[in-house]
Structures are given as structure tokens and as C-alpha cells.
Coordinates of N, CA and C in Angstrom, one line a residue:
M1 N 7.2 16.7 -27.8 CA 7.2 14.8 -28.3 C 6.3 14.3 -27.2
L2 N 6.1 14.9 -26.3 CA 4.2 13.9 -24.9 C 3.6 13.9 -26.3
F3 N 3.3 15.4 -27.2 CA 2.4 15.5 -27.7 C 2.2 13.9 -28.1
D4 N 2.5 13.1 -29.1 CA 3.6 12.3 -29.8 C 3.2 10.9 -28.5
L5 N 3.2 10.6 -27.3 CA 3.2 9.4 -26.4 C 1.4 9.6 -25.8
L6 N 1.6 10.7 -25.1 CA 0.1 11.5 -24.7 C -1.0 11.8 -24.7
N7 N -2.3 11.7 -24.5 CA -3.1 12.2 -25.1 C -3.8 12.9 -23.2
L8 N -2.9 14.5 -23.5 CA -3.0 15.0 -22.4 C -3.9 15.4 -22.2
T9 N -5.7 15.8 -22.7 CA -6.5 15.7 -22.1 C -7.1 14.7 -20.9
L10 N -7.2 14.0 -21.5 CA -7.2 12.4 -20.8 C -6.2 12.8 -19.6
L11 N -4.4 12.5 -20.0 CA -3.6 13.1 -18.0 C -4.0 13.6 -17.9
A12 N -4.9 15.5 -18.2 CA -5.5 16.2 -17.3 C -7.1 15.8 -15.8
V13 N -6.9 14.6 -16.8 CA -8.6 14.1 -15.8 C -7.9 13.3 -14.9
F14 N -6.9 12.6 -15.2 CA -5.7 11.3 -14.3 C -4.8 11.2 -13.6
I15 N -4.9 12.3 -13.8 CA -4.4 12.9 -12.6 C -4.7 13.4 -11.4
P16 N -5.9 14.2 -10.6 CA -6.5 14.8 -9.7 C -6.9 13.1 -9.6
T17 N -7.3 12.8 -10.4 CA -8.9 11.5 -10.1 C -7.5 10.3 -9.7
F18 N -6.4 9.9 -10.2 CA -6.0 8.8 -9.6 C -5.5 9.6 -7.8
F19 N -5.3 10.7 -8.4 CA -5.0 11.2 -6.0 C -5.5 11.5 -5.8
I20 N -7.0 11.4 -5.6 CA -8.1 11.6 -4.3 C -8.4 9.9 -5.1
V21 N -8.5 8.7 -5.2 CA -8.1 7.3 -5.4 C -7.4 7.1 -4.0
S22 N -5.6 7.5 -4.2 CA -5.0 7.3 -4.1 C -5.3 8.0 -2.4
I23 N -5.4 9.1 -2.2 CA -5.4 9.3 -0.8 C -6.7 9.2 0.1
T24 N -8.3 8.2 -0.5 CA -8.6 7.9 0.1 C -8.1 6.7 0.9
P25 N -8.5 6.1 2.3 CA -8.4 5.2 3.3 C -8.7 3.9 2.6
G26 N -7.6 3.3 2.7 CA -7.3 2.2 2.2 C -6.5 0.5 2.8
M27 N -6.6 -0.2 2.1 CA -5.8 -1.6 2.7 C -3.8 -0.8 3.8
C28 N -3.9 0.0 2.7 CA -2.1 0.6 2.2 C -2.0 1.6 2.6
M29 N -3.2 2.5 2.6 CA -2.7 3.7 3.5 C -3.0 3.6 5.0
T30 N -3.6 2.5 5.1 CA -3.5 1.8 6.5 C -2.8 0.9 7.7
L31 N -1.7 0.4 6.8 CA -0.9 -0.4 6.6 C 0.0 1.0 6.8
A32 N 0.1 1.7 5.9 CA 1.2 2.2 6.4 C 0.6 3.1 7.6
L33 N 0.0 3.9 8.0 CA 0.4 4.6 8.7 C 0.3 3.7 10.5
S34 N 0.0 3.1 10.7 CA -0.3 1.5 11.6 C 1.6 1.2 11.2
M35 N 2.2 0.9 11.0 CA 3.8 1.4 10.9 C 4.6 2.7 11.3
G36 N 4.1 4.0 10.6 CA 4.6 4.6 11.2 C 4.4 4.9 12.1
M37 N 2.7 4.4 12.5 CA 3.4 5.3 14.1 C 4.0 3.2 15.5
S38 N 4.0 2.7 14.7 CA 4.7 1.4 15.8 C 6.3 1.4 15.6
I39 N 6.4 1.4 13.8 CA 8.3 1.4 14.1 C 8.7 3.0 12.9
G40 N 7.7 3.6 12.6 CA 9.1 5.0 12.6 C 8.6 5.3 10.6
L41 N 8.3 6.5 9.9 CA 8.4 6.8 8.8 C 9.4 6.1 8.5
K42 N 11.4 6.3 8.3 CA 12.8 5.8 8.4 C 12.3 4.4 7.8
R43 N 11.5 3.4 8.6 CA 11.8 2.0 8.8 C 10.7 1.4 7.7
T44 N 9.6 2.4 7.4 CA 8.3 2.1 6.4 C 8.7 2.5 5.4
F45 N 9.8 3.3 5.0 CA 9.7 3.3 4.0 C 10.2 1.5 3.0
F46 N 10.6 1.2 3.9 CA 10.6 -0.7 3.1 C 9.0 -1.5 2.6
M47 N 8.4 -0.7 3.1 CA 7.2 -1.5 3.3 C 6.9 -0.9 1.8
M48 N 6.4 0.6 1.9 CA 6.1 1.5 0.9 C 7.0 0.8 -0.4
Y49 N 8.2 0.9 -0.7 CA 9.3 -0.3 -1.6 C 8.4 -1.4 -2.1
G50 N 7.9 -2.2 -1.5 CA 7.0 -3.4 -2.0 C 6.1 -3.1 -1.8
E51 N 5.5 -2.0 -1.8 CA 3.5 -1.6 -2.1 C 4.1 -1.7 -3.9
L52 N 4.7 -1.2 -3.5 CA 5.0 0.7 -4.7 C 5.1 -1.2 -6.2
I53 N 6.1 -1.7 -6.0 CA 5.9 -3.0 -6.2 C 4.9 -3.4 -7.2
G54 N 4.0 -3.6 -6.0 CA 3.3 -4.9 -6.2 C 1.6 -3.5 -7.0
V55 N 1.8 -2.8 -6.4 CA 0.6 -1.2 -7.4 C 1.5 -1.7 -9.0
G56 N 2.2 -1.4 -9.0 CA 2.9 -1.2 -10.4 C 2.4 -2.4 -10.9
L57 N 2.7 -4.5 -10.7 CA 2.4 -4.4 -11.1 C 1.0 -5.4 -11.3
V58 N 0.3 -4.8 -10.7 CA -1.3 -5.2 -10.6 C -2.2 -4.2 -11.5
A59 N -1.4 -3.1 -11.5 CA -2.0 -1.1 -13.0 C -1.6 -2.2 -14.3
S60 N -0.5 -3.0 -13.9 CA 0.4 -2.9 -15.3 C -0.2 -4.3 -16.5
A61 N -0.8 -5.5 -14.9 CA -1.6 -6.6 -15.6 C -3.0 -6.1 -16.1
S62 N -3.2 -5.2 -14.8 CA -5.2 -4.9 -15.5 C -5.0 -4.4 -17.2
V63 N -3.9 -3.8 -17.4 CA -4.1 -2.7 -19.1 C -3.8 -3.8 -20.1
I64 N -3.1 -5.1 -19.8 CA -2.6 -6.4 -20.7 C -3.8 -7.9 -20.2
G65 N -4.6 -7.5 -19.1 CA -5.9 -8.4 -19.3 C -5.5 -9.8 -18.2
V66 N -4.1 -9.6 -17.6 CA -4.1 -10.3 -16.7 C -4.8 -10.6 -14.9
A67 N -5.2 -9.5 -15.3 CA -5.9 -9.2 -13.9 C -8.2 -9.9 -14.3
T68 N -7.9 -10.1 -16.1 CA -9.7 -11.0 -16.0 C -9.5 -12.2 -16.0
I69 N -8.2 -12.3 -16.2 CA -8.1 -14.0 -16.0 C -8.1 -14.6 -14.3
M70 N -7.6 -13.4 -14.0 CA -6.5 -13.6 -12.2 C -8.6 -12.9 -11.5
L71 N -9.6 -13.0 -12.2 CA -10.6 -12.6 -11.5 C -11.6 -13.3 -11.6
K72 N -11.1 -13.4 -12.6 CA -12.1 -15.3 -12.3 C -12.3 -17.3 -12.4
Y73 N -10.8 -16.7 -11.8 CA -10.2 -17.5 -11.2 C -9.7 -16.9 -9.5
P74 N -10.9 -16.8 -8.9 CA -10.6 -15.5 -8.0 C -9.5 -17.1 -6.2
T75 N -9.4 -18.0 -6.3 CA -8.9 -18.9 -6.1 C -7.5 -18.7 -5.7
I76 N -7.7 -18.1 -6.4 CA -5.5 -18.0 -6.6 C -5.6 -17.0 -5.8
F77 N -6.0 -16.1 -5.4 CA -6.6 -15.1 -4.8 C -6.3 -16.2 -2.8
L78 N -6.7 -17.0 -2.9 CA -6.5 -17.7 -2.0 C -5.5 -16.8 -1.0
V79 N -4.7 -18.5 -1.3 CA -4.0 -18.3 -0.3 C -2.5 -17.0 0.1
L80 N -3.1 -15.4 -0.8 CA -2.6 -14.3 -0.2 C -3.0 -14.3 0.0
K81 N -4.7 -14.0 -0.1 CA -5.1 -13.7 1.4 C -5.6 -14.1 2.8
Y82 N -5.8 -15.2 2.1 CA -5.9 -15.4 4.2 C -4.7 -16.5 5.3
G83 N -3.5 -15.7 4.7 CA -2.3 -16.6 4.7 C -1.6 -14.7 4.8
G84 N -1.9 -14.1 3.9 CA -1.3 -12.2 4.0 C -1.8 -11.7 5.1
G85 N -3.2 -11.8 5.6 CA -4.8 -11.9 6.8 C -3.6 -11.9 7.8
A86 N -3.9 -13.5 7.9 CA -3.3 -14.2 9.5 C -2.0 -13.7 9.8
Y87 N -1.2 -13.3 8.7 CA 0.3 -13.2 9.0 C 0.0 -11.4 9.8
L88 N -1.0 -10.8 9.6 CA -1.2 -8.9 9.8 C -1.8 -9.3 10.6
A89 N -2.7 -9.8 11.2 CA -3.0 -9.8 12.2 C -2.4 -11.1 13.8
Y90 N -1.5 -11.2 13.4 CA -0.6 -12.4 14.2 C 0.6 -11.0 14.7
L91 N 0.2 -10.6 13.2 CA 1.7 -8.7 13.8 C 0.5 -8.5 14.6
G92 N -0.4 -8.0 14.6 CA -1.4 -6.8 15.5 C -1.6 -7.4 16.6
I93 N -1.1 -8.8 17.3 CA -2.0 -9.3 18.3 C -1.2 -9.2 19.1
Q94 N 0.5 -9.0 18.1 CA 1.5 -9.5 19.0 C 2.1 -7.9 19.3
M95 N 1.4 -6.4 18.7 CA 1.5 -5.1 19.5 C 0.9 -5.0 19.8
W96 N -0.2 -5.4 20.1 CA -1.6 -5.0 20.8 C -0.7 -5.3 22.4
M97 N -0.2 -6.5 22.3 CA 0.8 -6.9 23.7 C 1.7 -6.2 24.1
S98 N 2.9 -5.8 23.5 CA 3.3 -4.7 23.2 C 4.5 -5.6 23.0
K99 N 4.5 -7.0 21.9 CA 5.5 -8.0 21.8 C 6.0 -8.6 20.5
G100 N 7.0 -8.5 20.0 CA 7.8 -9.2 18.4 C 8.2 -8.0 18.6
K101 N 8.4 -8.0 17.0 CA 9.4 -7.2 16.2 C 9.2 -6.5 16.0
M102 N 8.1 -5.9 16.2 CA 7.4 -4.3 15.5 C 6.7 -3.6 16.4
A103 N 6.3 -3.6 17.9 CA 6.0 -3.3 18.7 C 6.7 -2.3 19.9
V104 N 7.2 -0.9 20.0 CA 7.7 -0.2 20.7 C 7.9 -0.7 21.6
S105 N 9.6 -0.4 21.4 CA 10.0 -1.2 23.5 C 9.6 0.1 24.2
L106 N 9.3 -0.6 25.4 CA 9.0 0.6 26.2 C 10.3 0.6 26.8
D107 N 11.1 0.3 26.3 CA 12.3 1.1 27.2 C 13.4 1.7 25.9
E108 N 13.6 1.3 24.4 CA 13.4 2.1 23.9 C 13.5 1.3 22.0
C109 N 12.7 2.6 21.6 CA 12.8 1.8 20.3 C 13.9 1.1 19.4
S110 N 14.1 -0.5 19.7 CA 15.0 -0.8 19.2 C 14.3 -2.4 17.9
F111 N 14.0 -2.5 16.5 CA 13.2 -2.8 15.6 C 14.5 -3.9 15.6
S112 N 13.7 -5.1 15.0 CA 15.2 -6.1 14.8 C 14.5 -6.5 13.6
V113 N 13.1 -6.9 13.3 CA 12.4 -6.6 11.5 C 13.1 -6.0 9.8
S114 N 12.7 -7.0 9.7 CA 13.6 -7.6 8.9 C 13.0 -6.2 7.3
R115 N 14.3 -5.8 6.7 CA 14.1 -5.0 5.3 C 12.9 -5.7 4.7
K116 N 13.1 -7.0 4.4 CA 12.8 -8.1 3.4 C 10.8 -8.4 4.0
N117 N 11.2 -8.5 4.6 CA 9.6 -8.9 5.6 C 9.0 -7.3 6.0
L118 N 9.0 -6.4 6.0 CA 9.0 -5.5 5.5 C 8.7 -5.0 4.0
A119 N 9.2 -5.1 3.3 CA 8.7 -5.1 1.4 C 7.8 -6.1 1.5
L120 N 8.0 -6.9 1.6 CA 6.9 -8.5 1.7 C 5.4 -8.6 1.6
Q121 N 5.5 -7.6 3.2 CA 4.1 -7.4 3.5 C 3.8 -6.5 3.1
G122 N 4.5 -5.0 1.9 CA 4.1 -4.4 1.3 C 3.7 -5.0 0.0
F123 N 4.2 -5.6 -0.5 CA 4.0 -6.1 -1.7 C 2.6 -7.8 -1.8
L124 N 2.8 -8.2 0.1 CA 0.9 -8.8 -0.4 C 0.4 -8.3 -0.2
T125 N 0.1 -7.2 0.5 CA -1.5 -6.1 1.3 C -1.0 -6.0 -0.5
A126 N -0.8 -5.5 -1.6 CA -0.8 -4.9 -2.2 C -1.3 -5.7 -3.4
I127 N -0.8 -7.0 -4.3 CA -1.2 -7.9 -4.8 C -2.0 -9.6 -5.0
A128 N -2.4 -8.7 -3.1 CA -3.7 -10.4 -2.2 C -4.8 -9.5 -2.0
N129 N -5.2 -8.3 -3.2 CA -6.8 -7.8 -3.1 C -7.8 -7.7 -3.5
P130 N -8.0 -8.1 -4.5 CA -9.0 -9.0 -6.1 C -9.8 -6.7 -5.7
K131 N -10.0 -6.4 -4.9 CA -10.5 -4.7 -5.0 C -10.0 -4.0 -6.0
G132 N -8.1 -4.1 -5.5 CA -7.5 -3.3 -6.0 C -7.3 -3.4 -7.6
W133 N -7.3 -5.3 -7.6 CA -7.4 -5.5 -9.1 C -8.6 -5.3 -9.4
A134 N -10.2 -5.5 -9.8 CA -10.8 -4.9 -9.8 C -11.8 -3.7 -10.4
F135 N -10.6 -2.5 -9.9 CA -10.0 -1.4 -9.1 C -9.1 -0.4 -10.8
F136 N -8.4 -1.5 -10.3 CA -7.2 -0.7 -11.9 C -7.9 -1.3 -13.1
I137 N -8.8 -2.3 -13.2 CA -9.8 -2.7 -14.5 C -10.8 -1.7 -15.3
A138 N -11.1 -1.6 -13.4 CA -12.6 -0.5 -14.0 C -11.9 0.8 -14.4
L139 N -10.9 1.5 -14.0 CA -10.8 2.7 -13.9 C -8.8 2.6 -14.5
L140 N -8.1 2.2 -14.7 CA -7.1 2.4 -15.2 C -7.4 2.5 -17.0
P141 N -7.8 1.2 -18.0 CA -8.6 1.5 -19.6 C -8.5 2.4 -20.0
P142 N -9.7 3.3 -18.9 CA -9.8 4.7 -19.9 C -9.5 5.6 -20.3
F143 N -8.7 5.2 -18.9 CA -7.5 6.3 -19.6 C -6.4 6.5 -20.6
I144 N -6.4 5.5 -20.7 CA -5.2 4.3 -22.6 C -6.0 5.1 -24.0
D145 N -5.6 5.7 -23.8 CA -5.7 6.2 -26.4 C -5.8 4.8 -26.6
K146 N -6.7 4.7 -27.4 CA -5.8 2.9 -28.8 C -5.0 3.8 -29.6
N147 N -5.5 5.2 -29.5 CA -4.8 6.2 -30.9 C -3.3 6.4 -31.4
L148 N -3.0 5.5 -30.2 CA -1.8 5.6 -29.8 C -1.2 4.6 -29.1
E149 N 0.7 4.6 -29.4 CA 1.5 3.2 -28.8 C 1.0 3.2 -27.4
L150 N 1.1 2.1 -27.1 CA 0.5 0.8 -25.6 C 1.6 1.2 -24.2
A151 N 2.4 1.0 -24.9 CA 3.7 0.8 -24.2 C 4.3 2.0 -23.1
P152 N 4.9 3.2 -24.9 CA 4.7 4.6 -23.6 C 3.5 5.3 -22.8
Q153 N 2.2 5.0 -23.5 CA 1.1 5.7 -21.9 C 1.7 4.7 -21.0
L154 N 1.3 3.5 -21.3 CA 2.2 2.8 -19.8 C 3.0 3.3 -18.4
S155 N 3.8 3.4 -19.2 CA 5.1 3.9 -18.7 C 5.1 4.8 -18.3
V156 N 3.9 6.5 -18.5 CA 4.2 7.4 -18.2 C 2.9 7.3 -16.8
L157 N 2.1 6.7 -17.1 CA 1.3 6.6 -16.0 C 1.0 5.9 -15.2
L158 N 2.2 4.6 -15.1 CA 2.4 3.6 -14.9 C 3.9 5.0 -13.0
L159 N 4.2 6.0 -14.2 CA 5.1 6.4 -12.9 C 4.1 7.6 -12.2
I160 N 3.4 7.9 -13.1 CA 2.3 8.9 -12.4 C 1.4 8.4 -11.3
I161 N 1.1 6.8 -11.0 CA 0.5 6.3 -10.2 C 1.2 6.2 -9.1
L162 N 2.6 5.6 -9.1 CA 3.4 5.4 -8.5 C 3.6 6.6 -7.3
F163 N 4.0 7.1 -8.4 CA 4.9 8.8 -7.5 C 3.0 9.5 -6.4
L164 N 2.1 9.9 -7.3 CA 1.0 9.3 -6.1 C 1.0 8.8 -4.7
E165 N 0.8 7.6 -5.2 CA 0.8 5.7 -4.5 C 1.7 6.6 -3.5
F166 N 3.1 6.9 -3.9 CA 3.9 6.7 -3.0 C 3.9 8.3 -1.8
M167 N 4.0 9.6 -2.9 CA 3.3 10.8 -1.7 C 2.6 10.4 -0.2
C168 N 1.6 9.7 -1.3 CA 0.4 9.5 -0.5 C 0.8 8.1 1.0
L169 N 1.5 7.3 0.2 CA 1.9 6.7 1.7 C 2.8 7.6 2.2
I170 N 3.7 8.4 2.2 CA 4.1 9.6 3.3 C 3.4 10.3 4.0
I171 N 2.6 11.0 3.6 CA 1.3 11.2 4.3 C 1.4 10.1 5.6
Y172 N 0.2 9.2 5.1 CA 0.0 8.8 6.6 C 1.1 8.0 7.1
A173 N 2.5 7.6 6.5 CA 3.3 7.1 7.7 C 3.5 7.9 8.3
S174 N 4.0 9.0 7.6 CA 4.3 10.4 8.8 C 3.3 10.8 9.7
G175 N 1.3 10.8 9.1 CA 1.0 10.8 10.6 C 0.5 10.0 11.4
G176 N 1.2 9.0 11.3 CA 1.5 7.4 12.0 C 3.1 7.9 13.1
T177 N 3.7 9.2 11.9 CA 5.3 8.7 13.0 C 4.1 10.2 13.8
T178 N 4.0 11.0 14.3 CA 3.4 12.4 14.0 C 3.0 11.8 16.0
L179 N 1.7 11.2 15.7 CA 1.1 10.5 16.5 C 1.4 9.8 17.6
R180 N 2.9 9.1 16.8 CA 3.7 8.2 18.5 C 4.6 9.1 19.1
R181 N 4.6 9.8 18.1 CA 5.7 10.9 19.1 C 4.7 11.0 20.1
L182 N 4.2 12.1 19.3 CA 2.9 12.8 20.7 C 2.6 12.1 22.3
L183 N 2.5 10.6 21.1 CA 2.3 10.0 22.7 C 3.0 9.6 23.4
Q184 N 4.2 9.6 22.8 CA 5.6 9.0 23.8 C 5.6 10.3 24.6
N185 N 5.3 11.1 24.4 CA 5.7 11.8 25.1 C 5.1 12.7 26.5
S186 N 4.0 12.1 26.0 CA 2.4 11.8 27.3 C 3.3 10.1 27.9
N187 N 4.7 9.5 27.8 CA 4.0 7.8 27.8 C 3.0 7.1 27.8
N188 N 2.5 7.4 27.2 CA 1.3 6.3 26.4 C 1.9 4.8 25.2
V189 N 3.3 4.4 25.9 CA 3.4 3.9 24.4 C 3.0 2.4 24.5
K190 N 2.1 1.6 26.0 CA 1.6 0.7 24.9 C 0.2 1.2 24.9
L191 N -0.5 2.5 24.5 CA -1.1 2.8 23.4 C -0.4 3.1 22.6
I192 N 0.1 3.0 22.0 CA 1.0 3.8 21.2 C 0.4 2.0 20.0
N193 N 0.9 0.5 21.2 CA 1.2 -0.8 20.5 C -0.4 -1.5 20.2
K194 N -1.8 -0.5 21.3 CA -2.4 -1.4 20.8 C -3.2 -0.6 20.3
I195 N -3.0 1.3 19.6 CA -3.8 1.6 18.5 C -3.2 0.8 17.2
A196 N -1.9 0.9 17.3 CA -1.3 0.5 15.7 C -1.2 -1.2 15.5
G197 N -2.1 -2.2 16.6 CA -1.5 -3.4 16.7 C -3.3 -3.7 16.5
T198 N -4.4 -3.2 17.0 CA -5.7 -3.0 16.0 C -5.4 -2.6 14.8
M199 N -5.2 -2.0 14.5 CA -4.8 -1.6 14.1 C -4.5 -2.3 12.1
M200 N -3.5 -3.0 12.6 CA -3.2 -4.1 12.1 C -4.5 -5.7 12.6
I201 N -4.6 -5.7 13.3 CA -5.1 -6.6 13.4 C -6.3 -6.4 12.0
G202 N -7.1 -5.4 12.2 CA -8.4 -5.0 11.0 C -7.6 -5.0 10.1
I203 N -6.4 -4.7 9.2 CA -5.9 -5.2 8.2 C -5.8 -6.1 7.6
G204 N -5.4 -7.1 8.7 CA -5.4 -8.2 8.1 C -6.6 -9.8 7.8
I205 N -7.9 -9.1 8.7 CA -8.9 -8.9 8.2 C -9.1 -8.8 7.4
W206 N -9.7 -7.5 7.1 CA -10.2 -6.6 5.9 C -9.5 -7.6 5.0
L207 N -8.2 -7.2 4.4 CA -7.3 -8.8 4.3 C -8.3 -9.9 3.2
A208 N -8.1 -10.0 4.8 CA -9.2 -11.4 4.1 C -10.1 -11.5 3.4
S209 N -11.1 -10.7 3.7 CA -11.9 -10.6 4.2 C -12.4 -10.3 3.1
S210 N -11.7 -9.3 1.8 CA -12.5 -8.5 0.6 C -12.1 -10.1 -0.5

């Protein structure tokens, strides 16, 4: 049945290709690392859910051609880019100063940032990056076999993309969480906030300037 839906030769190349692409440091992976440090792996899952929804939308759009229109009219990205970038930079400044909802508390780890806001941050980071759209336009379509039905192929490829992306996000967030624990054991909580905050500011600037 799988032979009728997919080109297995293309699939054998697709999986390692997208794993390498996903594991390479980028905006979303850096965001996962930063949040893993500041709020821990469990809370970072909510950001991951939003990011995966965004990645799924971008990947689907790149195949059906919507991304081409988006890239021709870059002003569509301006509000998302600058607004999202400014918000992430603001969060980073707050974290750097050991203030705000996402900063590690000097007394105890209690976070009041909502699940919805975490998911929204991940979603905006995924869809507001023009380079992400351009990447999927360039790389995903070649793995679509024109001799087979589009819907089944796209469904399987999207599942694979999201699975690989999710695994890589977990790796980065877990690394951030481990680093936080090491620093907490040395009573360097302020340093955690400065590192995670600096990374968050960098992501905001990266997003706005991309």
C-alpha cells in the first residue's frame, strides 16, 4: 500500500535531509534552547506545539503555491516580523534583568506565562520567518512525485517533518534545561536569566531582520 502512495527512493533521501535541516541551529531551535533554560522542558512543550502548527502550515503552503505569493508581497510579513521580533526582544530584556514572567525566580521557579502565549510565540516564530518559507519552497517540492497523488504524499511528508522537528526541539530544550540545572546547582540563577535573555533578544533581532 505504501508503494502506491509514496516514492520510497525519494523518501529514503528525504528523511536524513530534513533531519539535518531540523537539527541545524535556527530561530526555532534557539528559542527552544532559551525557553528550556528559562522555563524548563515541560512548559516549553507548549511553545513547541505552536511552532509545529506554524511549520505544518508553511510546509503545506509551499507545496500548493501560497508561499510563492507570500514571497512576492513581503509586506505581509512586516507586522509579524517586527511585532514578533520586538515582543521576543522585550521578553529577553526582562529575562536579562531577572524580571518578567519568563525569568527564573531567584527564590523559586514559578512561572505565570500562559500556555496560550507560549504557543503563540512558537507559532509566530515559525510563520514570520521569510527564510523558512523560501526554504520549504526550494526543498520540499522536489520530494513530491508528480506521478502519484499529492494529498497522501503531502500528508506523510508533513508527519515526518513534524516528527523530526519535534524531536530536535526536545533535544534543544532538554539541553537548555540541563544547563539551567547545572547553573542552579552553582547558585548562578542570575546568569541563567542573562544567558537565556540574551538569546531571546538575539532571536527577536534575528526575526525582525530576516
